[in-house]
């Protein structure tokens, strides 16, 4: 079970052909560090059935971010200046996509911070979309009540 003690804000932008889409997610989750690697974990809820969720994890290493979605085969490797073949589960089928990361800026420390990534996705070596991802991580505020530290309930 996740100890959801961080606010995680994610903005994803996608440009394909002449169309542009943006998705924003504000949720709670965990943020930790082990052996120089930082982990951001949060739950995403199904749009059709909000009772269903899956955990997504961002594994942040110097110059590299791996996006993993539990319960699916999705695993995107975003490494600065490199192209990787990765699995992306659409919910209907799993695709092999090429992922090239042109920018990766991680400004994370022990209390949180931000992550900005620009990358392209291609299918059969044909450009599918240009993407931007911004992730902001911050500790949930602690409220004081009768001398006790209490985290707000959801």
Short mmCIF file of C-alpha atoms in Angstrom, two decimals:
data_model
loop_
_atom_site.label_atom_id
_atom_site.label_comp_id
_atom_site.label_asym_id
_atom_site.label_seq_id
_atom_site.Cartn_x
_atom_site.Cartn_y
_atom_site.Cartn_z
CA UNK A 1 0.00 0.00 0.00
CA UNK A 2 1.29 3.44 -0.91
CA UNK A 3 1.91 5.91 1.89
CA UNK A 4 0.51 8.89 0.01
CA UNK A 5 2.40 11.74 1.63
CA UNK A 6 3.28 13.82 -1.46
CA UNK A 7 1.29 15.92 -3.91
CA UNK A 8 2.08 14.96 -7.49
CA UNK A 9 1.03 17.21 -10.37
CA UNK A 10 1.51 15.96 -13.91
CA UNK A 11 0.91 17.80 -17.17
CA UNK A 12 1.34 15.89 -20.41
CA UNK A 13 1.19 17.49 -23.84
CA UNK A 14 1.03 15.60 -27.11
CA UNK A 15 1.23 16.97 -30.65
CA UNK A 16 0.35 14.75 -33.61
CA UNK A 17 -0.22 16.02 -37.12
CA UNK A 18 -1.94 19.36 -36.52
CA UNK A 19 -3.75 18.26 -33.36
CA UNK A 20 -2.62 19.01 -29.83
CA UNK A 21 -3.83 17.39 -26.64
CA UNK A 22 -3.13 18.07 -22.98
CA UNK A 23 -3.79 15.95 -19.93
CA UNK A 24 -3.44 17.16 -16.35
CA UNK A 25 -3.43 15.00 -13.24
CA UNK A 26 -3.21 16.15 -9.65
CA UNK A 27 -2.98 13.33 -7.12
CA UNK A 28 -1.17 12.09 -4.05
CA UNK A 29 1.52 9.47 -3.97
CA UNK A 30 4.96 8.59 -2.68
CA UNK A 31 8.41 9.98 -3.33
CA UNK A 32 11.52 8.16 -2.20
CA UNK A 33 15.22 7.68 -2.91
CA UNK A 34 17.27 4.47 -2.85
CA UNK A 35 20.93 4.25 -3.82
CA UNK A 36 20.85 7.54 -5.75
CA UNK A 37 17.69 6.62 -7.67
CA UNK A 38 14.45 8.53 -7.02
CA UNK A 39 11.01 6.95 -7.29
CA UNK A 40 7.70 8.77 -7.80
CA UNK A 41 4.68 6.46 -7.42
CA UNK A 42 1.00 7.31 -7.73
CA UNK A 43 -2.33 5.73 -8.60
CA UNK A 44 -4.25 6.43 -11.78
CA UNK A 45 -7.96 5.69 -11.79
CA UNK A 46 -9.95 4.22 -14.67
CA UNK A 47 -12.13 6.84 -16.39
CA UNK A 48 -15.01 4.39 -16.90
CA UNK A 49 -14.83 2.79 -13.45
CA UNK A 50 -13.22 5.04 -10.79
CA UNK A 51 -13.08 2.06 -8.39
CA UNK A 52 -10.35 0.56 -10.60
CA UNK A 53 -6.81 1.88 -10.37
CA UNK A 54 -3.26 1.00 -11.29
CA UNK A 55 0.00 2.24 -9.87
CA UNK A 56 2.42 4.15 -12.06
CA UNK A 57 6.07 4.58 -11.12
CA UNK A 58 8.65 7.02 -12.44
CA UNK A 59 12.17 5.77 -11.77
CA UNK A 60 14.49 8.78 -12.04
CA UNK A 61 18.22 8.24 -12.60
CA UNK A 62 20.81 10.73 -13.89
CA UNK A 63 19.90 11.36 -17.56
CA UNK A 64 17.21 8.67 -17.59
CA UNK A 65 13.59 8.17 -16.49
CA UNK A 66 11.74 4.86 -16.73
CA UNK A 67 7.94 4.97 -16.69
CA UNK A 68 6.35 1.74 -15.44
CA UNK A 69 2.65 0.98 -15.10
CA UNK A 70 1.85 -1.90 -12.72
CA UNK A 71 -0.49 -4.53 -14.10
CA UNK A 72 0.40 -3.77 -17.73
CA UNK A 73 3.33 -4.23 -20.05
CA UNK A 74 3.89 -0.47 -20.38
CA UNK A 75 7.52 0.42 -19.79
CA UNK A 76 8.88 3.57 -21.44
CA UNK A 77 12.59 4.37 -21.17
CA UNK A 78 13.32 8.07 -21.58
CA UNK A 79 17.09 8.52 -21.81
CA UNK A 80 18.54 11.83 -22.90
CA UNK A 81 19.82 11.70 -26.49
CA UNK A 82 18.93 8.03 -27.03
CA UNK A 83 16.18 6.10 -28.78
CA UNK A 84 14.74 3.01 -27.10
CA UNK A 85 12.18 0.47 -28.28
CA UNK A 86 9.57 0.19 -25.53
CA UNK A 87 6.25 -1.48 -24.80
CA UNK A 88 3.12 0.63 -24.52
CA UNK A 89 -0.14 -0.98 -23.43
CA UNK A 90 -3.16 0.85 -24.88
CA UNK A 91 -5.64 -1.27 -22.94
CA UNK A 92 -6.62 -3.01 -26.16
CA UNK A 93 -3.19 -4.12 -27.40
CA UNK A 94 0.49 -3.72 -26.62
CA UNK A 95 2.54 -1.75 -29.14
CA UNK A 96 6.28 -1.55 -29.58
CA UNK A 97 7.16 2.11 -29.97
CA UNK A 98 10.38 4.00 -30.53
CA UNK A 99 11.03 6.63 -27.87
CA UNK A 100 13.60 9.40 -28.42
CA UNK A 101 14.27 11.85 -25.58
CA UNK A 102 15.50 15.30 -26.68
CA UNK A 103 15.32 17.05 -23.29
CA UNK A 104 15.37 15.76 -19.73
CA UNK A 105 15.66 18.16 -16.81
CA UNK A 106 15.38 16.79 -13.28
CA UNK A 107 15.44 19.30 -10.44
CA UNK A 108 14.70 16.89 -7.60
CA UNK A 109 16.06 16.87 -4.08
CA UNK A 110 15.13 15.18 -0.81
CA UNK A 111 11.93 17.24 -0.44
CA UNK A 112 10.64 17.02 -4.02
CA UNK A 113 11.00 19.25 -7.06
CA UNK A 114 10.26 18.99 -10.76
CA UNK A 115 10.93 16.86 -13.79
CA UNK A 116 10.59 18.07 -17.40
CA UNK A 117 10.92 15.77 -20.40
CA UNK A 118 10.50 16.27 -24.16
CA UNK A 119 10.36 13.15 -26.30
CA UNK A 120 8.96 11.72 -29.52
CA UNK A 121 7.13 8.46 -30.11
CA UNK A 122 7.39 6.61 -33.39
CA UNK A 123 5.73 3.49 -34.74
CA UNK A 124 7.53 1.54 -37.48
CA UNK A 125 10.05 4.44 -37.61
CA UNK A 126 7.25 6.89 -38.52
CA UNK A 127 6.77 9.84 -36.19
CA UNK A 128 3.61 9.33 -34.15
CA UNK A 129 3.75 12.30 -31.76
CA UNK A 130 5.88 14.90 -30.03
CA UNK A 131 5.40 14.88 -26.28
CA UNK A 132 6.16 17.02 -23.25
CA UNK A 133 5.83 15.88 -19.66
CA UNK A 134 6.10 18.02 -16.53
CA UNK A 135 5.95 16.44 -13.08
CA UNK A 136 5.97 18.41 -9.82
CA UNK A 137 6.41 16.68 -6.47
CA UNK A 138 5.90 18.34 -3.07
CA UNK A 139 5.24 17.10 0.47
CA UNK A 140 1.64 17.30 1.63
CA UNK A 141 1.17 20.08 4.17
CA UNK A 142 1.19 19.03 7.80
CA UNK A 143 -1.59 20.50 9.93
CA UNK A 144 -1.05 21.11 13.63
CA UNK A 145 -3.83 20.18 16.01
CA UNK A 146 -3.38 20.00 19.78
CA UNK A 147 0.36 19.65 19.36
CA UNK A 148 0.05 16.60 17.08
CA UNK A 149 1.16 16.53 13.46
CA UNK A 150 -1.80 15.41 11.38
CA UNK A 151 -1.92 14.92 7.61
CA UNK A 152 -5.21 16.00 5.99
CA UNK A 153 -7.61 13.22 5.03
CA UNK A 154 -8.71 12.76 1.45
#
